[in-house]
Amino acid sequence: DAGFTPAETTIKKGESVTFTNSDTEDHWPASANHPTHDRYPEFDAKRGIPPGESWTVTLTQVGSWAYHDHLNSALRGKIVVSE
């Protein structure tokens, strides 16, 4: 309920990030911009992730990718993908 932890992380191209919901409500990780998720459309869970469940995304595009919780857009983070 306090947001993504860590709020920023760096990975290499082709690596995966797993979002695990440790809250009591659904959360929906998705790339910016809210609500369209158009900067990185594949980076979108496309649904709320229930408490106790996870969703994994593999990032194949180098760059700095802002993301948010589609159900609570004030919750934000960033993933930096390097070569």
mmCIF file with all atom_site columns, C-alpha atoms in Angstrom:
data_model
loop_
_atom_site.group_PDB
_atom_site.id
_atom_site.type_symbol
_atom_site.label_atom_id
_atom_site.label_alt_id
_atom_site.label_comp_id
_atom_site.label_asym_id
_atom_site.label_entity_id
_atom_site.label_seq_id
_atom_site.pdbx_PDB_ins_code
_atom_site.Cartn_x
_atom_site.Cartn_y
_atom_site.Cartn_z
_atom_site.occupancy
_atom_site.B_iso_or_equiv
_atom_site.pdbx_formal_charge
_atom_site.auth_seq_id
_atom_site.auth_comp_id
_atom_site.auth_asym_id
_atom_site.auth_atom_id
_atom_site.pdbx_PDB_model_num
ATOM 1  C CA . ASP A 1 1  ? 0.000  0.000   0.000   1.00 0.00 ? 1  ASP A CA 1
ATOM 2  C CA . ALA A 1 2  ? 3.050  2.283   0.318   1.00 0.00 ? 2  ALA A CA 1
ATOM 3  C CA . GLY A 1 3  ? 4.241  1.732   -3.247  1.00 0.00 ? 3  GLY A CA 1
ATOM 4  C CA . PHE A 1 4  ? 6.845  -0.250  -5.132  1.00 0.00 ? 4  PHE A CA 1
ATOM 5  C CA . THR A 1 5  ? 9.974  -1.488  -3.340  1.00 0.00 ? 5  THR A CA 1
ATOM 6  C CA . PRO A 1 6  ? 12.508 -0.704  -4.594  1.00 0.00 ? 6  PRO A CA 1
ATOM 7  C CA . ALA A 1 7  ? 11.041 2.238   -6.459  1.00 0.00 ? 7  ALA A CA 1
ATOM 8  C CA . GLU A 1 8  ? 13.938 2.181   -8.928  1.00 0.00 ? 8  GLU A CA 1
ATOM 9  C CA . THR A 1 9  ? 16.047 -0.711  -10.175 1.00 0.00 ? 9  THR A CA 1
ATOM 10 C CA . THR A 1 10 ? 18.540 -1.408  -12.952 1.00 0.00 ? 10 THR A CA 1
ATOM 11 C CA . ILE A 1 11 ? 18.652 -4.599  -15.010 1.00 0.00 ? 11 ILE A CA 1
ATOM 12 C CA . LYS A 1 12 ? 20.255 -5.798  -18.219 1.00 0.00 ? 12 LYS A CA 1
ATOM 13 C CA . LYS A 1 13 ? 18.364 -6.141  -21.509 1.00 0.00 ? 13 LYS A CA 1
ATOM 14 C CA . GLY A 1 14 ? 16.488 -9.465  -21.590 1.00 0.00 ? 14 GLY A CA 1
ATOM 15 C CA . GLU A 1 15 ? 16.276 -9.829  -17.807 1.00 0.00 ? 15 GLU A CA 1
ATOM 16 C CA . SER A 1 16 ? 12.983 -10.158 -15.979 1.00 0.00 ? 16 SER A CA 1
ATOM 17 C CA . VAL A 1 17 ? 11.398 -8.270  -13.106 1.00 0.00 ? 17 VAL A CA 1
ATOM 18 C CA . THR A 1 18 ? 8.832  -9.901  -10.846 1.00 0.00 ? 18 THR A CA 1
ATOM 19 C CA . PHE A 1 19 ? 6.205  -7.807  -9.100  1.00 0.00 ? 19 PHE A CA 1
ATOM 20 C CA . THR A 1 20 ? 4.850  -9.536  -5.989  1.00 0.00 ? 20 THR A CA 1
ATOM 21 C CA . ASN A 1 21 ? 1.766  -8.097  -4.335  1.00 0.00 ? 21 ASN A CA 1
ATOM 22 C CA . SER A 1 22 ? 2.340  -7.996  -0.571  1.00 0.00 ? 22 SER A CA 1
ATOM 23 C CA . ASP A 1 23 ? -0.675 -5.764  0.057   1.00 0.00 ? 23 ASP A CA 1
ATOM 24 C CA . THR A 1 24 ? -4.285 -6.646  0.866   1.00 0.00 ? 24 THR A CA 1
ATOM 25 C CA . GLU A 1 25 ? -5.640 -5.073  -2.354  1.00 0.00 ? 25 GLU A CA 1
ATOM 26 C CA . ASP A 1 26 ? -5.023 -5.692  -6.061  1.00 0.00 ? 26 ASP A CA 1
ATOM 27 C CA . HIS A 1 27 ? -2.243 -3.773  -7.839  1.00 0.00 ? 27 HIS A CA 1
ATOM 28 C CA . TRP A 1 28 ? -1.659 -3.488  -11.589 1.00 0.00 ? 28 TRP A CA 1
ATOM 29 C CA . PRO A 1 29 ? 1.913  -2.693  -12.713 1.00 0.00 ? 29 PRO A CA 1
ATOM 30 C CA . ALA A 1 30 ? 2.084  -0.986  -16.106 1.00 0.00 ? 30 ALA A CA 1
ATOM 31 C CA . SER A 1 31 ? 4.392  1.318   -18.051 1.00 0.00 ? 31 SER A CA 1
ATOM 32 C CA . ALA A 1 32 ? 3.834  5.048   -18.322 1.00 0.00 ? 32 ALA A CA 1
ATOM 33 C CA . ASN A 1 33 ? 1.824  6.930   -19.460 1.00 0.00 ? 33 ASN A CA 1
ATOM 34 C CA . HIS A 1 34 ? -1.269 6.433   -17.358 1.00 0.00 ? 34 HIS A CA 1
ATOM 35 C CA . PRO A 1 35 ? -3.818 5.301   -18.448 1.00 0.00 ? 35 PRO A CA 1
ATOM 36 C CA . THR A 1 36 ? -2.623 4.268   -21.932 1.00 0.00 ? 36 THR A CA 1
ATOM 37 C CA . HIS A 1 37 ? 0.656  2.462   -21.064 1.00 0.00 ? 37 HIS A CA 1
ATOM 38 C CA . ASP A 1 38 ? 1.867  3.492   -24.511 1.00 0.00 ? 38 ASP A CA 1
ATOM 39 C CA . ARG A 1 39 ? 5.592  3.993   -23.881 1.00 0.00 ? 39 ARG A CA 1
ATOM 40 C CA . TYR A 1 40 ? 6.186  0.242   -23.455 1.00 0.00 ? 40 TYR A CA 1
ATOM 41 C CA . PRO A 1 41 ? 2.884  -1.568  -24.166 1.00 0.00 ? 41 PRO A CA 1
ATOM 42 C CA . GLU A 1 42 ? 4.309  -5.046  -23.410 1.00 0.00 ? 42 GLU A CA 1
ATOM 43 C CA . PHE A 1 43 ? 5.112  -3.811  -19.885 1.00 0.00 ? 43 PHE A CA 1
ATOM 44 C CA . ASP A 1 44 ? 1.515  -4.098  -18.679 1.00 0.00 ? 44 ASP A CA 1
ATOM 45 C CA . ALA A 1 45 ? 0.030  -6.796  -16.452 1.00 0.00 ? 45 ALA A CA 1
ATOM 46 C CA . LYS A 1 46 ? -3.345 -6.051  -18.132 1.00 0.00 ? 46 LYS A CA 1
ATOM 47 C CA . ARG A 1 47 ? -5.146 -6.855  -14.871 1.00 0.00 ? 47 ARG A CA 1
ATOM 48 C CA . GLY A 1 48 ? -4.965 -6.324  -11.154 1.00 0.00 ? 48 GLY A CA 1
ATOM 49 C CA . ILE A 1 49 ? -2.592 -8.721  -9.393  1.00 0.00 ? 49 ILE A CA 1
ATOM 50 C CA . PRO A 1 50 ? -4.337 -10.141 -6.317  1.00 0.00 ? 50 PRO A CA 1
ATOM 51 C CA . PRO A 1 51 ? -2.694 -10.156 -2.870  1.00 0.00 ? 51 PRO A CA 1
ATOM 52 C CA . GLY A 1 52 ? -0.060 -12.865 -2.559  1.00 0.00 ? 52 GLY A CA 1
ATOM 53 C CA . GLU A 1 53 ? 0.313  -13.324 -6.332  1.00 0.00 ? 53 GLU A CA 1
ATOM 54 C CA . SER A 1 54 ? 3.064  -12.215 -8.717  1.00 0.00 ? 54 SER A CA 1
ATOM 55 C CA . TRP A 1 55 ? 3.501  -11.045 -12.283 1.00 0.00 ? 55 TRP A CA 1
ATOM 56 C CA . THR A 1 56 ? 6.784  -11.187 -14.229 1.00 0.00 ? 56 THR A CA 1
ATOM 57 C CA . VAL A 1 57 ? 7.817  -9.075  -17.214 1.00 0.00 ? 57 VAL A CA 1
ATOM 58 C CA . THR A 1 58 ? 10.916 -9.516  -19.386 1.00 0.00 ? 58 THR A CA 1
ATOM 59 C CA . LEU A 1 59 ? 12.257 -6.194  -20.619 1.00 0.00 ? 59 LEU A CA 1
ATOM 60 C CA . THR A 1 60 ? 13.982 -6.299  -24.011 1.00 0.00 ? 60 THR A CA 1
ATOM 61 C CA . GLN A 1 61 ? 14.204 -2.584  -24.801 1.00 0.00 ? 61 GLN A CA 1
ATOM 62 C CA . VAL A 1 62 ? 17.136 -0.531  -23.487 1.00 0.00 ? 62 VAL A CA 1
ATOM 63 C CA . GLY A 1 63 ? 16.051 2.667   -21.749 1.00 0.00 ? 63 GLY A CA 1
ATOM 64 C CA . SER A 1 64 ? 14.640 4.194   -18.615 1.00 0.00 ? 64 SER A CA 1
ATOM 65 C CA . TRP A 1 65 ? 11.065 2.976   -18.152 1.00 0.00 ? 65 TRP A CA 1
ATOM 66 C CA . ALA A 1 66 ? 8.707  4.730   -15.772 1.00 0.00 ? 66 ALA A CA 1
ATOM 67 C CA . TYR A 1 67 ? 5.812  2.652   -14.484 1.00 0.00 ? 67 TYR A CA 1
ATOM 68 C CA . HIS A 1 68 ? 2.854  2.995   -12.145 1.00 0.00 ? 68 HIS A CA 1
ATOM 69 C CA . ASP A 1 69 ? 0.026  1.091   -10.505 1.00 0.00 ? 69 ASP A CA 1
ATOM 70 C CA . HIS A 1 70 ? -2.875 1.424   -12.940 1.00 0.00 ? 70 HIS A CA 1
ATOM 71 C CA . LEU A 1 71 ? -5.328 1.078   -10.025 1.00 0.00 ? 71 LEU A CA 1
ATOM 72 C CA . ASN A 1 72 ? -3.551 3.782   -7.986  1.00 0.00 ? 72 ASN A CA 1
ATOM 73 C CA . SER A 1 73 ? -1.501 5.936   -10.365 1.00 0.00 ? 73 SER A CA 1
ATOM 74 C CA . ALA A 1 74 ? 0.167  7.830   -7.498  1.00 0.00 ? 74 ALA A CA 1
ATOM 75 C CA . LEU A 1 75 ? 2.272  4.690   -6.906  1.00 0.00 ? 75 LEU A CA 1
ATOM 76 C CA . ARG A 1 76 ? 5.223  4.914   -9.304  1.00 0.00 ? 76 ARG A CA 1
ATOM 77 C CA . GLY A 1 77 ? 8.646  3.506   -10.046 1.00 0.00 ? 77 GLY A CA 1
ATOM 78 C CA . LYS A 1 78 ? 11.343 3.219   -12.695 1.00 0.00 ? 78 LYS A CA 1
ATOM 79 C CA . ILE A 1 79 ? 13.320 0.405   -14.283 1.00 0.00 ? 79 ILE A CA 1
ATOM 80 C CA . VAL A 1 80 ? 16.538 1.228   -16.117 1.00 0.00 ? 80 VAL A CA 1
ATOM 81 C CA . VAL A 1 81 ? 17.441 -1.363  -18.756 1.00 0.00 ? 81 VAL A CA 1
ATOM 82 C CA . SER A 1 82 ? 21.047 -1.395  -19.977 1.00 0.00 ? 82 SER A CA 1
ATOM 83 C CA . GLU A 1 83 ? 22.848 -3.435  -22.657 1.00 0.00 ? 83 GLU A CA 1
#
